[in-house]
Amino acid sequence: MEHPFFEITHYINGAFVNGGRTFEKLYPATNEVIGSVAEAQADEVDRAVQAAKEAFKTWGRMSAKERRPILHRFAQGIRDHFAELARIETYDVGRPLSENSIHYIERAAHNIEFFADFAVMHGSEAYPMDNGYINYVLRQPVGVAALITPWNIPLLLETWKLGPALGFGNTVVLKPAETTPIGAWKLAQIADEAGVPPGVFNVIQGFGPDSAGALLTQHPDVKLISFTGETVTGKAILRTASDTMARVSFELGGKGANIIFDDVDMERAIKVSLRSSFLNQGEVCLAGSRILVQRGIYNEFLERFADATTAHYRPGDPMDMNTTLGALNSREHLERVERFLEIGRKDGNIVLGGDRPDLPAPFDKGNFLNTTIITEANADSDVCKLEIFGPVVTMMPFDDEDEAIHIANDVEYGLSAVVQTGNVGRAVRVSSQIDAGTVWVNDYFVRDLRVPFGGMKASGIGREGGHYSMEFYTEMKNVCLANQ
Ligand code: NAD
């Protein structure tokens, strides 16, 4: 099969540049080399930050109303390139094209225009004093934002940061994950064509530790760091930020519970659980990767869910619109997930999957793994505690609300949960007691960009979305005005 070959560069100060050093981009579905990627060194990181710093002098002073049409053209450009971006996400991630067409690309455009509009609509507070003086509050952009993103849903997560960063008047240096460089490079082209001024949005390609990512977060001219990725990386960045005093917002790992009570609509619960378990090959921080089922319906749910999973998730060529299960993002990651399967076999039972599918060439060389259900592992097994980040769920029974809540909360993460029940009172009670930044009741992955998004415990620091993004991406200033 013929694939395009991508010559992926940085985008610095409005120019697509390659400093000379490169690394290979592999297609997760076949492990063929489909691109050559520029690898940023310290001088490119510095040039990108300096370009952003310079551009901030004008972009940061423009009004939100002046920035809005430029950002709307950027969002429209994303829509105009829908088909190309959908294929790029598949080349980057390994996810089926059929899934891209439904979810992620439109959301990328929406992320940009939502915050462009939000920035225009927002006013600020005033505090009149008894003596006639007036205090008012200005919200001003902060400066150069470093945006560091992971490989699982790149376009969505990159624009989720870019939208508010640019909308509120900051300038940006984005570093995408090393295995998913194509989308960010394409976004830069679209922004360039839309007239985003040089230096306002820069992209540097490269690796994380001791490399482009770390150099970017260490840079003294970076004033904000918005990071999505693993908790351990967040800790490393937090140590760095203690030197520069950059403000941070972290969206980190998760190990969400999907709690199913015996009063549930079983058909619906199966449908919701198919998505919360295996969307994007299970490589979703928000996945409901621990399915907890009330004992009375446990056996029936397990059997019907396993059948539905087999019927729905078909691995294969991700560009084929009939494929519903893609490849994991890298061979290294596949092997990491397979190490969890070993633990699952030892600590419990693998009742579905647990192996690689038998696919024809060239997909036999890809990073595919069958959808997997592990049962009978204790709550303290690593498969129940740690983030696996693949098409693997654990399932266990519980007796009552208290036990379900206890198991759900008994992990270091607190990002999201799903509660499925036919009883509104129970939904309210259980949701209020779960340690999670987001709880979905009887559905999954429904997003409203106005709400606070982020995690408790080891799943993050801060919230983004709506005015929570505004709080992160703006600096507040109190002006006290005398009346004489
Ligand atoms: P990762 O932490 O390994 O890498 C994320 C990004 O950070 C990459 O661009 C990487 O190059 C960079 N990086 C790595 N080390 C760095 C360092 N020391 N300094 C600066 N940058 C560094 O994460 P990943 O494996 O790409 O992504 C998977 C993780 O992301 C999972 O844990 C998942 O739960 C999490 N995630 C969280 C959310 C959320 O909203 N909470 C969303 C998606 C993914």
Short mmCIF file of C-alpha atoms and ligand atoms in Angstrom, two decimals:
data_model
loop_
_atom_site.label_atom_id
_atom_site.label_comp_id
_atom_site.label_asym_id
_atom_site.label_seq_id
_atom_site.Cartn_x
_atom_site.Cartn_y
_atom_site.Cartn_z
CA MET A 1 0.00 0.00 0.00
CA GLU A 2 1.28 3.46 -0.91
CA HIS A 3 1.47 6.05 1.82
CA PRO A 4 2.49 9.68 1.49
CA PHE A 5 5.93 10.51 2.88
CA PHE A 6 5.80 13.45 5.26
CA GLU A 7 8.75 15.85 5.58
CA ILE A 8 7.82 17.25 8.96
CA THR A 9 9.44 20.48 10.07
CA HIS A 10 9.26 22.93 12.93
CA TYR A 11 7.27 26.12 12.42
CA ILE A 12 9.15 29.06 13.88
CA ASN A 13 8.30 32.71 13.37
CA GLY A 14 6.11 31.93 10.37
CA ALA A 15 8.68 29.70 8.61
CA PHE A 16 8.78 25.93 8.18
CA VAL A 17 12.32 25.03 9.20
CA ASN A 18 14.45 21.98 9.78
CA GLY A 19 17.63 22.37 11.75
CA GLY A 20 19.25 19.30 10.19
CA ARG A 21 18.79 16.61 12.79
CA THR A 22 15.83 14.32 12.09
CA PHE A 23 14.12 11.16 13.33
CA GLU A 24 11.71 8.73 11.70
CA LYS A 25 7.94 8.80 11.90
CA LEU A 26 6.43 5.29 11.85
CA TYR A 27 2.87 4.37 10.88
CA PRO A 28 1.47 2.52 13.94
CA ALA A 29 -0.62 0.17 11.77
CA THR A 30 2.36 -1.24 9.83
CA ASN A 31 5.49 0.23 11.41
CA GLU A 32 6.55 1.48 7.98
CA VAL A 33 8.53 4.73 7.94
CA ILE A 34 6.16 7.38 6.61
CA GLY A 35 8.01 10.52 7.52
CA SER A 36 11.13 12.32 8.53
CA VAL A 37 10.77 14.67 11.49
CA ALA A 38 12.97 17.61 12.42
CA GLU A 39 14.37 17.22 15.93
CA ALA A 40 14.64 20.48 17.84
CA GLN A 41 17.83 21.32 19.68
CA ALA A 42 18.34 24.08 22.22
CA ASP A 43 18.82 26.82 19.63
CA GLU A 44 15.55 25.99 17.83
CA VAL A 45 13.67 25.90 21.12
CA ASP A 46 15.16 29.28 21.98
CA ARG A 47 14.36 30.74 18.57
CA ALA A 48 10.74 29.59 18.88
CA VAL A 49 10.41 31.13 22.34
CA GLN A 50 12.05 34.38 21.21
CA ALA A 51 9.71 34.56 18.21
CA ALA A 52 6.73 34.06 20.51
CA LYS A 53 8.04 36.68 22.92
CA GLU A 54 8.45 39.21 20.15
CA ALA A 55 5.02 38.44 18.63
CA PHE A 56 3.43 38.84 22.06
CA LYS A 57 4.19 42.57 21.88
CA THR A 58 1.53 42.95 19.18
CA TRP A 59 -0.77 39.89 19.56
CA GLY A 60 -1.03 40.47 23.30
CA ARG A 61 -2.09 44.08 22.75
CA MET A 62 -4.71 43.36 20.12
CA SER A 63 -8.25 43.25 21.38
CA ALA A 64 -10.03 39.90 21.56
CA LYS A 65 -12.33 41.28 18.89
CA GLU A 66 -9.39 41.85 16.54
CA ARG A 67 -8.02 38.38 17.19
CA ARG A 68 -11.36 36.67 16.71
CA PRO A 69 -11.68 36.79 12.86
CA ILE A 70 -8.13 35.46 12.49
CA LEU A 71 -8.90 32.55 14.81
CA HIS A 72 -12.21 31.92 13.09
CA ARG A 73 -10.35 31.62 9.77
CA PHE A 74 -8.01 29.16 11.52
CA ALA A 75 -11.00 27.10 12.72
CA GLN A 76 -12.57 27.22 9.26
CA GLY A 77 -9.26 26.08 7.78
CA ILE A 78 -9.40 23.03 10.03
CA ARG A 79 -12.88 22.25 8.70
CA ASP A 80 -11.76 22.82 5.11
CA HIS A 81 -8.98 20.26 5.62
CA PHE A 82 -11.26 17.79 7.39
CA ALA A 83 -10.54 14.76 5.17
CA GLU A 84 -6.79 15.36 5.14
CA LEU A 85 -6.63 15.91 8.91
CA ALA A 86 -8.67 12.76 9.53
CA ARG A 87 -6.12 10.72 7.55
CA ILE A 88 -3.25 12.49 9.30
CA GLU A 89 -4.66 11.54 12.72
CA THR A 90 -4.78 7.95 11.57
CA TYR A 91 -1.17 8.12 10.36
CA ASP A 92 -0.16 9.78 13.61
CA VAL A 93 -2.15 7.74 16.12
CA GLY A 94 -3.13 4.45 14.45
CA ARG A 95 -6.80 5.07 15.22
CA PRO A 96 -9.43 4.04 12.64
CA LEU A 97 -10.45 6.68 10.13
CA SER A 98 -14.09 5.80 10.85
CA GLU A 99 -13.66 7.11 14.41
CA ASN A 100 -11.87 10.31 13.33
CA SER A 101 -14.73 11.15 11.04
CA ILE A 102 -17.16 11.16 13.92
CA HIS A 103 -15.33 12.81 16.77
CA TYR A 104 -12.09 14.57 16.81
CA ILE A 105 -11.56 16.88 13.84
CA GLU A 106 -14.71 18.94 14.22
CA ARG A 107 -13.89 19.31 17.90
CA ALA A 108 -10.46 20.69 16.95
CA ALA A 109 -12.11 23.47 14.94
CA HIS A 110 -14.64 24.09 17.71
CA ASN A 111 -11.88 24.40 20.32
CA ILE A 112 -10.36 27.32 18.42
CA GLU A 113 -13.54 29.23 17.67
CA PHE A 114 -15.15 28.61 21.05
CA PHE A 115 -12.35 30.40 22.90
CA ALA A 116 -12.01 33.12 20.25
CA ASP A 117 -15.68 33.93 20.96
CA PHE A 118 -15.43 33.43 24.72
CA ALA A 119 -12.60 35.96 24.96
CA VAL A 120 -14.74 38.57 23.20
CA MET A 121 -17.80 38.00 25.32
CA HIS A 122 -16.19 38.15 28.69
CA GLY A 123 -16.33 41.32 30.81
CA SER A 124 -14.65 41.94 34.15
CA GLU A 125 -15.52 42.92 37.68
CA ALA A 126 -15.71 46.32 39.35
CA TYR A 127 -15.78 47.03 43.12
CA PRO A 128 -17.05 50.55 43.91
CA MET A 129 -15.88 51.74 47.36
CA ASP A 130 -17.73 53.81 49.96
CA ASN A 131 -15.43 56.76 49.32
CA GLY A 132 -16.35 56.84 45.63
CA TYR A 133 -13.19 55.17 44.42
CA ILE A 134 -13.64 52.36 41.93
CA ASN A 135 -11.61 49.20 41.75
CA TYR A 136 -11.83 47.42 38.45
CA VAL A 137 -10.17 44.25 37.26
CA LEU A 138 -8.31 43.87 34.00
CA ARG A 139 -7.58 40.47 32.55
CA GLN A 140 -4.50 40.52 30.40
CA PRO A 141 -2.60 37.83 28.53
CA VAL A 142 0.35 36.35 30.39
CA GLY A 143 3.02 35.88 27.72
CA VAL A 144 4.63 32.90 26.03
CA ALA A 145 2.76 29.65 26.64
CA ALA A 146 4.47 26.27 26.28
CA LEU A 147 1.91 23.68 25.23
CA ILE A 148 3.05 20.08 25.58
CA THR A 149 0.76 17.35 24.35
CA PRO A 150 0.59 13.54 24.26
CA TRP A 151 0.06 11.16 21.36
CA ASN A 152 -3.37 9.71 22.02
CA ILE A 153 -5.71 12.42 20.68
CA PRO A 154 -3.29 14.98 19.29
CA LEU A 155 -5.42 17.39 17.24
CA LEU A 156 -8.12 17.62 19.89
CA LEU A 157 -5.67 18.14 22.74
CA GLU A 158 -3.43 20.56 20.86
CA THR A 159 -6.35 22.81 19.91
CA TRP A 160 -7.85 22.47 23.40
CA LYS A 161 -4.78 24.39 24.57
CA LEU A 162 -4.18 26.53 21.49
CA GLY A 163 -7.73 27.93 21.44
CA PRO A 164 -7.68 29.58 24.88
CA ALA A 165 -3.96 30.42 24.77
CA LEU A 166 -4.34 32.40 21.54
CA GLY A 167 -7.89 33.60 22.17
CA PHE A 168 -6.85 35.32 25.40
CA GLY A 169 -3.83 36.91 23.71
CA ASN A 170 -0.87 34.73 24.62
CA THR A 171 1.62 33.47 22.07
CA VAL A 172 2.50 29.82 21.83
CA VAL A 173 5.22 27.26 21.38
CA LEU A 174 3.62 23.85 20.92
CA LYS A 175 5.56 20.62 21.28
CA PRO A 176 3.56 17.63 20.10
CA ALA A 177 4.47 14.10 21.11
CA GLU A 178 7.33 12.63 19.12
CA THR A 179 5.20 9.82 17.67
CA THR A 180 2.45 12.18 16.46
CA PRO A 181 4.22 15.08 14.77
CA ILE A 182 2.22 15.35 11.54
CA GLY A 183 -1.00 16.91 12.86
CA ALA A 184 0.74 19.81 14.64
CA TRP A 185 2.79 20.55 11.52
CA LYS A 186 -0.42 20.57 9.45
CA LEU A 187 -2.13 22.81 12.03
CA ALA A 188 0.74 25.26 11.62
CA GLN A 189 0.18 25.29 7.84
CA ILE A 190 -3.52 25.93 8.35
CA ALA A 191 -2.84 28.72 10.87
CA ASP A 192 -0.29 30.24 8.49
CA GLU A 193 -2.81 30.25 5.62
CA ALA A 194 -5.44 31.72 7.93
CA GLY A 195 -3.20 34.72 8.62
CA VAL A 196 -2.12 33.97 12.20
CA PRO A 197 0.84 36.40 12.38
CA PRO A 198 4.40 35.00 12.43
CA GLY A 199 5.62 34.10 15.90
CA VAL A 200 2.15 33.91 17.44
CA PHE A 201 1.97 30.13 17.04
CA ASN A 202 5.19 28.13 16.80
CA VAL A 203 5.70 24.38 16.68
CA ILE A 204 8.84 22.55 17.67
CA GLN A 205 9.19 18.84 17.02
CA GLY A 206 11.18 16.49 19.19
CA PHE A 207 11.41 14.39 22.30
CA GLY A 208 10.63 15.01 25.95
CA PRO A 209 13.20 14.36 28.70
CA ASP A 210 16.60 16.06 28.21
CA SER A 211 15.32 17.24 24.86
CA ALA A 212 12.90 19.69 23.20
CA GLY A 213 10.11 19.25 25.79
CA ALA A 214 12.37 19.70 28.81
CA LEU A 215 14.27 22.58 27.17
CA LEU A 216 11.00 24.34 26.47
CA THR A 217 9.70 24.00 30.02
CA GLN A 218 13.04 25.20 31.40
CA HIS A 219 13.11 28.31 29.25
CA PRO A 220 13.05 31.46 31.42
CA ASP A 221 10.84 33.34 28.93
CA VAL A 222 8.07 30.75 29.12
CA LYS A 223 5.40 32.09 31.46
CA LEU A 224 2.77 29.34 31.27
CA ILE A 225 3.00 25.61 30.81
CA SER A 226 -0.09 23.65 29.84
CA PHE A 227 0.81 19.97 29.82
CA THR A 228 -1.18 16.85 29.09
CA GLY A 229 0.52 13.52 29.55
CA GLU A 230 1.67 11.05 32.13
CA THR A 231 1.67 11.87 35.84
CA VAL A 232 5.38 11.10 36.12
CA THR A 233 6.15 13.64 33.37
CA GLY A 234 3.96 16.19 35.14
CA LYS A 235 6.07 15.74 38.27
CA ALA A 236 9.27 16.35 36.28
CA ILE A 237 7.82 19.51 34.73
CA LEU A 238 6.63 20.75 38.10
CA ARG A 239 10.18 20.50 39.45
CA THR A 240 11.42 22.53 36.49
CA ALA A 241 8.70 25.14 36.86
CA SER A 242 9.77 25.74 40.45
CA ASP A 243 12.90 27.40 39.02
CA THR A 244 11.21 29.61 36.45
CA MET A 245 7.96 30.20 38.39
CA ALA A 246 5.97 29.51 35.21
CA ARG A 247 2.36 28.80 36.04
CA VAL A 248 1.23 25.28 35.26
CA SER A 249 -1.92 23.45 34.28
CA PHE A 250 -1.66 19.66 34.16
CA GLU A 251 -4.05 17.10 32.70
CA LEU A 252 -2.54 13.76 33.65
CA GLY A 253 -3.32 10.07 33.77
CA GLY A 254 -6.53 8.34 34.78
CA LYS A 255 -7.93 5.01 35.87
CA GLY A 256 -11.64 5.70 35.67
CA ALA A 257 -14.33 3.44 37.10
CA ASN A 258 -17.43 2.56 35.09
CA ILE A 259 -19.98 1.64 37.76
CA ILE A 260 -23.03 -0.30 36.61
CA PHE A 261 -25.92 -0.79 39.05
CA ASP A 262 -28.47 -3.57 38.76
CA ASP A 263 -31.30 -1.11 38.01
CA VAL A 264 -29.66 -0.07 34.76
CA ASP A 265 -31.01 -0.27 31.22
CA MET A 266 -28.72 -3.14 30.17
CA GLU A 267 -28.76 -2.41 26.42
CA ARG A 268 -27.74 1.17 27.01
CA ALA A 269 -25.12 0.26 29.61
CA ILE A 270 -23.48 -2.08 27.11
CA LYS A 271 -23.41 0.60 24.41
CA VAL A 272 -21.95 3.20 26.77
CA SER A 273 -19.40 0.70 28.09
CA LEU A 274 -18.23 -0.24 24.59
CA ARG A 275 -17.22 3.37 24.08
CA SER A 276 -15.88 4.06 27.56
CA SER A 277 -13.73 0.93 27.37
CA PHE A 278 -12.32 0.83 23.87
CA LEU A 279 -12.72 4.15 22.09
CA ASN A 280 -9.38 5.11 20.54
CA GLN A 281 -8.01 1.60 21.33
CA GLY A 282 -8.56 2.39 25.01
CA GLU A 283 -5.78 4.99 24.76
CA VAL A 284 -7.93 7.59 26.49
CA CYS A 285 -7.12 9.20 29.84
CA LEU A 286 -10.88 9.30 30.49
CA ALA A 287 -11.45 5.62 29.77
CA GLY A 288 -13.71 3.72 32.16
CA SER A 289 -11.10 1.01 32.29
CA ARG A 290 -12.33 -0.54 35.57
CA ILE A 291 -15.84 -1.86 35.07
CA LEU A 292 -17.62 -2.44 38.38
CA VAL A 293 -20.89 -4.34 38.06
CA GLN A 294 -23.44 -4.96 40.81
CA ARG A 295 -23.35 -8.63 41.69
CA GLY A 296 -26.93 -9.55 40.66
CA ILE A 297 -26.29 -8.68 36.99
CA TYR A 298 -22.54 -9.37 36.86
CA ASN A 299 -22.65 -12.63 34.89
CA GLU A 300 -25.24 -11.44 32.43
CA PHE A 301 -23.42 -8.15 31.86
CA LEU A 302 -20.07 -9.84 31.39
CA GLU A 303 -21.43 -12.26 28.83
CA ARG A 304 -23.38 -9.69 26.85
CA PHE A 305 -20.61 -7.09 27.01
CA ALA A 306 -18.03 -9.60 25.78
CA ASP A 307 -20.28 -10.59 22.86
CA ALA A 308 -20.99 -6.96 21.98
CA THR A 309 -17.26 -6.15 22.12
CA THR A 310 -16.42 -8.98 19.73
CA ALA A 311 -19.22 -7.95 17.38
CA HIS A 312 -18.34 -4.24 17.42
CA TYR A 313 -14.56 -3.98 17.53
CA ARG A 314 -12.90 -5.26 14.37
CA PRO A 315 -9.16 -4.67 14.06
CA GLY A 316 -7.69 -4.11 10.61
CA ASP A 317 -6.53 -1.48 8.14
CA PRO A 318 -7.34 1.77 9.97
CA MET A 319 -7.99 3.54 6.67
CA ASP A 320 -10.78 1.07 5.86
CA MET A 321 -14.04 2.63 7.02
CA ASN A 322 -15.25 -0.78 8.28
CA THR A 323 -12.38 -1.04 10.76
CA THR A 324 -13.37 -0.15 14.31
CA LEU A 325 -10.21 -1.02 16.28
CA GLY A 326 -6.92 0.58 15.33
CA ALA A 327 -3.29 -0.02 16.25
CA LEU A 328 -1.67 1.09 19.48
CA ASN A 329 0.55 4.08 19.01
CA SER A 330 3.96 2.41 19.13
CA ARG A 331 5.59 -0.97 19.46
CA GLU A 332 7.07 0.12 22.77
CA HIS A 333 3.62 1.00 24.09
CA LEU A 334 2.10 -2.27 22.81
CA GLU A 335 4.78 -4.19 24.70
CA ARG A 336 4.09 -2.16 27.83
CA VAL A 337 0.38 -3.02 27.60
CA GLU A 338 1.28 -6.67 27.04
CA ARG A 339 3.27 -6.66 30.26
CA PHE A 340 0.02 -5.73 32.02
CA LEU A 341 -1.63 -8.71 30.33
CA GLU A 342 0.98 -10.97 31.95
CA ILE A 343 0.00 -9.49 35.32
CA GLY A 344 -3.68 -9.97 34.44
CA ARG A 345 -3.07 -13.64 33.67
CA LYS A 346 -1.25 -14.11 36.96
CA ASP A 347 -3.65 -12.11 39.17
CA GLY A 348 -6.93 -12.96 37.41
CA ASN A 349 -8.48 -14.41 34.25
CA ILE A 350 -8.39 -13.09 30.72
CA VAL A 351 -11.88 -13.93 29.45
CA LEU A 352 -11.65 -12.08 26.16
CA GLY A 353 -8.69 -11.14 23.95
CA GLY A 354 -5.28 -10.89 25.56
CA ASP A 355 -3.50 -11.52 22.27
CA ARG A 356 -2.57 -9.85 19.00
CA PRO A 357 -5.01 -10.32 16.12
CA ASP A 358 -4.03 -12.34 13.09
CA LEU A 359 -3.99 -9.70 10.36
CA PRO A 360 -2.76 -9.90 6.76
CA ALA A 361 0.44 -8.10 5.69
CA PRO A 362 1.39 -5.34 6.13
CA PHE A 363 -0.82 -5.02 9.23
CA ASP A 364 0.75 -8.12 10.76
CA LYS A 365 3.68 -5.79 11.55
CA GLY A 366 1.45 -3.19 13.20
CA ASN A 367 0.86 -2.63 16.90
CA PHE A 368 -2.53 -4.30 17.14
CA LEU A 369 -3.99 -5.87 20.23
CA ASN A 370 -7.38 -7.52 20.59
CA THR A 371 -9.94 -5.98 22.95
CA THR A 372 -9.35 -7.59 26.31
CA ILE A 373 -11.40 -8.21 29.45
CA ILE A 374 -9.69 -9.26 32.69
CA THR A 375 -11.84 -10.65 35.50
CA GLU A 376 -11.14 -11.87 39.02
CA ALA A 377 -8.13 -9.64 39.65
CA ASN A 378 -8.20 -8.15 43.17
CA ALA A 379 -8.57 -4.41 43.54
CA ASP A 380 -4.93 -4.20 44.66
CA SER A 381 -3.53 -5.88 41.53
CA ASP A 382 -1.54 -3.55 39.25
CA VAL A 383 -4.08 -4.15 36.47
CA CYS A 384 -6.73 -2.55 38.70
CA LYS A 385 -4.52 0.22 40.09
CA LEU A 386 -2.30 1.46 37.26
CA GLU A 387 -3.16 3.10 33.98
CA ILE A 388 -2.83 0.49 31.21
CA PHE A 389 -3.83 2.84 28.36
CA GLY A 390 -4.84 0.18 25.86
CA PRO A 391 -7.90 -1.87 24.83
CA VAL A 392 -7.93 -3.62 28.18
CA VAL A 393 -10.54 -3.42 30.92
CA THR A 394 -10.88 -5.14 34.24
CA MET A 395 -14.28 -6.21 35.51
CA MET A 396 -15.29 -6.96 39.08
CA PRO A 397 -18.54 -7.35 41.04
CA PHE A 398 -19.67 -5.19 43.97
CA ASP A 399 -22.56 -5.49 46.41
CA ASP A 400 -23.75 -2.00 47.25
CA GLU A 401 -23.18 1.72 46.70
CA ASP A 402 -20.64 2.04 49.49
CA GLU A 403 -18.49 -0.74 48.11
CA ALA A 404 -18.67 0.63 44.57
CA ILE A 405 -17.60 4.09 45.77
CA HIS A 406 -14.80 2.64 47.86
CA ILE A 407 -13.36 0.64 44.95
CA ALA A 408 -13.79 3.55 42.53
CA ASN A 409 -11.83 5.87 44.84
CA ASP A 410 -9.15 3.41 45.86
CA VAL A 411 -6.61 4.45 43.20
CA GLU A 412 -4.14 7.31 43.01
CA TYR A 413 -5.98 8.88 40.05
CA GLY A 414 -9.13 11.01 40.03
CA LEU A 415 -9.83 12.09 36.49
CA SER A 416 -13.22 10.74 35.45
CA ALA A 417 -15.87 8.11 36.15
CA VAL A 418 -19.04 6.74 34.60
CA VAL A 419 -22.07 5.93 36.76
CA GLN A 420 -24.84 3.91 35.14
CA THR A 421 -28.14 3.53 36.97
CA GLY A 422 -31.87 3.97 36.43
CA ASN A 423 -32.25 5.72 39.79
CA VAL A 424 -31.71 9.49 39.84
CA GLY A 425 -31.19 9.66 43.60
CA ARG A 426 -28.49 7.02 43.38
CA ALA A 427 -26.85 8.86 40.49
CA VAL A 428 -26.71 12.04 42.58
CA ARG A 429 -25.46 10.26 45.73
CA VAL A 430 -22.75 8.24 44.03
CA SER A 431 -21.53 11.03 41.72
CA SER A 432 -21.04 13.36 44.66
CA GLN A 433 -18.81 10.85 46.47
CA ILE A 434 -16.52 9.84 43.63
CA ASP A 435 -13.07 11.41 43.50
CA ALA A 436 -13.09 12.55 39.89
CA GLY A 437 -12.98 15.81 37.99
CA THR A 438 -15.74 14.58 35.67
CA VAL A 439 -18.53 12.07 36.30
CA TRP A 440 -20.75 11.00 33.43
CA VAL A 441 -24.13 9.53 34.34
CA ASN A 442 -25.51 7.06 31.78
CA ASP A 443 -23.21 8.29 29.02
CA TYR A 444 -19.58 8.89 28.21
CA PHE A 445 -17.29 11.52 26.62
CA VAL A 446 -19.99 14.16 26.22
CA ARG A 447 -18.16 17.46 26.42
CA ASP A 448 -19.33 21.02 26.94
CA LEU A 449 -16.38 23.39 26.64
CA ARG A 450 -17.78 25.72 29.30
CA VAL A 451 -17.37 23.25 32.15
CA PRO A 452 -14.26 22.75 34.31
CA PHE A 453 -12.16 19.91 32.94
CA GLY A 454 -9.29 18.35 34.85
CA GLY A 455 -8.40 15.82 37.47
CA MET A 456 -8.20 15.33 41.22
CA LYS A 457 -5.36 13.55 43.05
CA ALA A 458 -2.60 12.38 40.68
CA SER A 459 -4.71 13.22 37.62
CA GLY A 460 -3.82 16.85 37.41
CA ILE A 461 -3.42 20.36 38.68
CA GLY A 462 -6.02 22.99 37.83
CA ARG A 463 -8.96 23.02 35.48
CA GLU A 464 -9.38 24.21 31.92
CA GLY A 465 -12.56 24.99 29.98
CA GLY A 466 -14.68 28.16 29.78
CA HIS A 467 -13.71 30.73 32.37
CA TYR A 468 -11.36 28.22 34.06
CA SER A 469 -9.23 28.46 30.92
CA MET A 470 -9.51 32.21 31.09
CA GLU A 471 -8.21 32.14 34.65
CA PHE A 472 -5.20 30.11 33.62
CA TYR A 473 -4.39 31.96 30.42
CA THR A 474 -4.82 35.50 31.77
CA GLU A 475 -3.21 37.64 34.41
CA MET A 476 -5.53 39.72 36.61
CA LYS A 477 -4.80 43.30 37.48
CA ASN A 478 -6.69 45.47 39.93
CA VAL A 479 -6.81 49.15 39.02
CA CYS A 480 -7.94 51.43 41.85
CA LEU A 481 -9.33 54.67 40.45
CA ALA A 482 -9.62 57.77 42.61
CA ASN A 483 -12.73 59.85 42.12
CA GLN A 484 -10.98 63.22 42.41
P1 NAD B 1 4.11 11.59 28.20
O1 NAD B 1 4.02 12.26 29.52
O2 NAD B 1 5.12 10.55 28.01
O3 NAD B 1 4.39 12.66 27.06
C1 NAD B 1 3.55 13.76 26.85
C2 NAD B 1 4.36 14.87 26.21
O4 NAD B 1 5.34 15.32 27.13
C3 NAD B 1 5.11 14.46 24.95
O5 NAD B 1 5.06 15.54 24.04
C4 NAD B 1 6.52 14.24 25.47
O6 NAD B 1 7.51 14.39 24.48
C5 NAD B 1 6.62 15.31 26.52
N1 NAD B 1 7.60 15.06 27.59
C6 NAD B 1 7.99 13.86 28.09
N2 NAD B 1 8.88 14.06 29.10
C7 NAD B 1 9.04 15.40 29.23
C8 NAD B 1 9.82 16.23 30.10
N3 NAD B 1 10.61 15.72 31.03
N4 NAD B 1 9.73 17.56 29.95
C9 NAD B 1 8.90 18.11 29.04
N5 NAD B 1 8.15 17.39 28.17
C10 NAD B 1 8.22 16.05 28.27
O7 NAD B 1 2.64 11.08 27.88
P2 NAD B 1 2.19 10.19 26.64
O8 NAD B 1 2.69 8.81 26.83
O9 NAD B 1 2.51 10.92 25.37
O10 NAD B 1 0.60 10.23 26.80
C11 NAD B 1 -0.14 9.33 27.53
C12 NAD B 1 -0.52 9.92 28.88
O11 NAD B 1 -1.27 11.13 28.69
C13 NAD B 1 -1.43 9.02 29.68
O12 NAD B 1 -0.99 8.97 31.01
C14 NAD B 1 -2.78 9.71 29.60
O13 NAD B 1 -3.65 9.42 30.66
C15 NAD B 1 -2.38 11.13 29.58
N6 NAD B 1 -3.48 11.95 29.04
C16 NAD B 1 -4.17 12.74 29.91
C17 NAD B 1 -5.24 13.52 29.44
C18 NAD B 1 -6.04 14.39 30.37
O14 NAD B 1 -6.81 15.22 29.88
N7 NAD B 1 -5.92 14.25 31.67
C19 NAD B 1 -5.56 13.50 28.08
C20 NAD B 1 -4.83 12.67 27.24
C21 NAD B 1 -3.77 11.91 27.74
#
